[in-house]
XYZ file of C-alpha atoms in Angstrom:
217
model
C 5.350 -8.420 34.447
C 2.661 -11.081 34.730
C -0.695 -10.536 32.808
C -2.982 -10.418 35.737
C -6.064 -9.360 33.495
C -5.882 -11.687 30.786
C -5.606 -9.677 28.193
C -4.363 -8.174 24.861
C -4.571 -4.531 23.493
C -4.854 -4.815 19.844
C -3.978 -1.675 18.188
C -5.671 -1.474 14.581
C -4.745 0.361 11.192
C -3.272 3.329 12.946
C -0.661 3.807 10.767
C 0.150 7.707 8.597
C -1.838 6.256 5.950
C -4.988 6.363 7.179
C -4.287 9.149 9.872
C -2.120 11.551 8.263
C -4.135 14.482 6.590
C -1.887 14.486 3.358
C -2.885 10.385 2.266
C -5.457 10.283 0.021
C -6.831 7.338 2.587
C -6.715 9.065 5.828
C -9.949 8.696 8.247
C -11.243 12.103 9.054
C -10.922 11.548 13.057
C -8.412 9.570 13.322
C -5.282 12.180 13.994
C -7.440 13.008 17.110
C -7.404 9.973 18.415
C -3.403 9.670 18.693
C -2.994 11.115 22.256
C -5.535 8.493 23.682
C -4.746 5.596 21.636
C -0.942 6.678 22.865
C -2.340 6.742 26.498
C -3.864 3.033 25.820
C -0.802 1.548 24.481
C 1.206 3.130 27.851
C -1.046 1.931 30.320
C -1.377 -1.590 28.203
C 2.503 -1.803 29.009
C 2.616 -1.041 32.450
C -0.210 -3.497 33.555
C 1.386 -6.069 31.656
C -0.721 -6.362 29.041
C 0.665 -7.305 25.314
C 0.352 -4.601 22.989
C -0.455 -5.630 18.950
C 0.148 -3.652 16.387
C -1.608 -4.706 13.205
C -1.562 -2.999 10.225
C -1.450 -3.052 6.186
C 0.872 -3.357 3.966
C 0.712 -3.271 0.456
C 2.690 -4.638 -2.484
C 3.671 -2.036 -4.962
C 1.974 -3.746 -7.933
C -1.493 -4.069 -5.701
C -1.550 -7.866 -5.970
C -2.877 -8.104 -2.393
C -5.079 -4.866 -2.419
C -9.191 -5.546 -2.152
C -10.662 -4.901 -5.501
C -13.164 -2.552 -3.590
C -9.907 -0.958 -2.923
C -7.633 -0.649 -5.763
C -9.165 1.864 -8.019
C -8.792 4.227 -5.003
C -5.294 2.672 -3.920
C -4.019 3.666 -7.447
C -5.461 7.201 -7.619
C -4.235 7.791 -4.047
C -0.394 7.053 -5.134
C -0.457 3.424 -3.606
C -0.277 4.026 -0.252
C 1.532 1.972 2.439
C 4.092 0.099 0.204
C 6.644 -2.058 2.084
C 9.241 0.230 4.198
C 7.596 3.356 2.994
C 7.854 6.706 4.775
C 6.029 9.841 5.072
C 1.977 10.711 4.976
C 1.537 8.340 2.790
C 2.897 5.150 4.911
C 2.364 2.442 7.073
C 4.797 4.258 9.046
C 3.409 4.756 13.116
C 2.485 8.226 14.160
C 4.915 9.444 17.093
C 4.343 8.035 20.268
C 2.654 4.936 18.888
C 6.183 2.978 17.505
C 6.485 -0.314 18.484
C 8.720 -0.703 21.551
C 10.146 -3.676 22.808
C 8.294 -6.478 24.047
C 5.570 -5.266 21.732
C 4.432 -7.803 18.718
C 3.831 -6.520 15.471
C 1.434 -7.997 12.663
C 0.633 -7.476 8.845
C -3.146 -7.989 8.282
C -4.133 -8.656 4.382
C -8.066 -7.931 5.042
C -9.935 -6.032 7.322
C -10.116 -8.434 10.231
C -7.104 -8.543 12.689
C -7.665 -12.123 12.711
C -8.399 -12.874 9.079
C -5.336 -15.227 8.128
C -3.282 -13.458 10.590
C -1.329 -15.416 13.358
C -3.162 -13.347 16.097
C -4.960 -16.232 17.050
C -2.520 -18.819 17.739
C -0.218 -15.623 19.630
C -3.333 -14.715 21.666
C -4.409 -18.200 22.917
C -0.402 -19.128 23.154
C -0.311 -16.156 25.808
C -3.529 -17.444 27.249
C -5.052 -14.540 26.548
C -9.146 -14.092 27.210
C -9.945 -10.600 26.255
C -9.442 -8.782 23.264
C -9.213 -4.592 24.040
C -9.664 -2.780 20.799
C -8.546 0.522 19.232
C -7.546 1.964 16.192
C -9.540 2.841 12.555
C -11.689 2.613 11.285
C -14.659 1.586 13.477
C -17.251 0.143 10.841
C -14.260 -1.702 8.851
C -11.329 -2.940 10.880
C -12.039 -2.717 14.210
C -15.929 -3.873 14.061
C -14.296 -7.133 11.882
C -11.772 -7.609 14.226
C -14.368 -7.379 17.349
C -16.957 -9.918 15.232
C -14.483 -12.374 14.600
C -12.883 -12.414 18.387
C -16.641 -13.066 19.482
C -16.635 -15.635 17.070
C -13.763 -17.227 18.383
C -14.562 -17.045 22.234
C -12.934 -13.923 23.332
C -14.200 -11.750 25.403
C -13.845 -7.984 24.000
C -13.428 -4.939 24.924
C -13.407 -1.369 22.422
C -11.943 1.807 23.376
C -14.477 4.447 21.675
C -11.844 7.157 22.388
C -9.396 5.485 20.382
C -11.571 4.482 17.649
C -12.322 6.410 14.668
C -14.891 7.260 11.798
C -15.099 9.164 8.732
C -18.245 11.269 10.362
C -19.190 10.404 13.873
C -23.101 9.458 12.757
C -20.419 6.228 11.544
C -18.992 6.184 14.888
C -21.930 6.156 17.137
C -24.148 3.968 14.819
C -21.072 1.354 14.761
C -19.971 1.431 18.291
C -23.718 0.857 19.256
C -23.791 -2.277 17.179
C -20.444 -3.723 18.809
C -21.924 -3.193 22.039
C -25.592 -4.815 21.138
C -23.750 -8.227 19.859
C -21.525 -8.341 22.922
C -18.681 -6.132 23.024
C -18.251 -3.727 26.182
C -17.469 -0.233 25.391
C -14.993 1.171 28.210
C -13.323 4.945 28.555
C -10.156 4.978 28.927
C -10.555 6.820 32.415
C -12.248 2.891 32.983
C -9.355 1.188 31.349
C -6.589 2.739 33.047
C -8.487 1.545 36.491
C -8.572 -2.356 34.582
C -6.924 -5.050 36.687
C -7.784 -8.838 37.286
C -10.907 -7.922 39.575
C -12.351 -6.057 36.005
C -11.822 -8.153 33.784
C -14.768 -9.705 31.844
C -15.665 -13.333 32.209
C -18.952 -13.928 30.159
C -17.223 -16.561 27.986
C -15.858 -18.499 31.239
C -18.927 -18.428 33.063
C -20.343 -19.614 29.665
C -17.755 -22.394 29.459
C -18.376 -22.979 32.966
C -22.407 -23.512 32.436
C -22.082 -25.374 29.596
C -19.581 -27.820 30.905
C -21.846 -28.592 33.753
C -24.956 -29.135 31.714
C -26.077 -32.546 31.436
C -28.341 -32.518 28.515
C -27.669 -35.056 25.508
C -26.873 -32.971 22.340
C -28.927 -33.592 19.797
């Protein structure tokens, strides 16, 4: 199915390790979000849109955990080890396993795009416009949406499939996505998205900029 809009739903950190209630690293809200970021993913698929599911994985002797991170890591029973199973994995919760067609990434940072291939897929696909979900808000997902402003995209972030450890973190996050750029949909207004919705700030940009005469300086 062609990808009239554009676009890419990026699906962020929602893995049993940060949403199961029995990891020592699971975000307080994030269980609750499964059933929307499940409806996301389904309508994604059926408007053609590619679905990416980018998560972490760590190495069982923490060489590529953050050192803000380790301590914690450690104490927690090293969560998300390669192939791992059970609350404490980077296992998918039901109804958000990869299916076919879908691509799957390993993120070492916060950032979806920090030496990820994302990029190069996105821009390969001729995609324009980044939707985002997943957790947490303030880490992953508000990376992820200031580095695909960074890089031209247009972006879009789910707030019902976005999670916080207290919703003062939500609100106070999502507000800050939306003042440098990002446009914060429902999913009521995403399941309506089609090529006469999508965003085109960074063409009509391109488009001005292109047509300006002025000598740089």
């Amino acid at each position: 199915m062609k990808n009239t809009t554009k676009s890419a739903l990026i699906v962020i950190d929602m893995e049993r390790g940060f949403v199961d209630a029995q990891s020592a690293h699971c975000i307080a809200h994030a269980q609750s979000t499964v059933p929307a970021c499940t409806k996301a993913m389904t309508l994604a698929r059926k408007k053609g849109i590619p679905v990416f599911l980018v998560n972490r994985v760590y190495r069982g002797n923490g060489s590529d955990v953050e050192a803000t991170r380790y301590h914690s890591w450690v104490e927690g029973g090293k969560a998300m080890l390669p192939g791992s199973t059970g609350a404490c994995s980077c296992e998918m919760p039901e109804g958000m396993k990869a299916q076919p067609g879908d691509y799957t990434l390993t993120k070492p940072r916060w950032s979806a795009f920090f030496q990820t291939e994302l990029d190069l897929l996105l821009r390969r696909l001729r995609v324009e416009t980044v939707v985002l979900i997943g957790t947490t808000t303030p880490n992953c997902v508000r990376t992820t949406c200031y580095d695909a402003i960074a890089l031209d995209y247009n972006v879009i972030v789910l707030p019902e499939c976005c999670s916080s450890q207290t919703m003062e973190i939500q609100q106070a996050n999502l507000a800050d996505m939306e003042r440098i750029g990002a446009q914060l949909w429902t999913l009521a207004e995403f399941a309506q998205y089609d090529e006469e919705r999508r965003p085109q700030l960074v063409q009509q940009v391109r488009a001005a900029v292109a047509q300006d005469t002025t000598v740089p300086e």
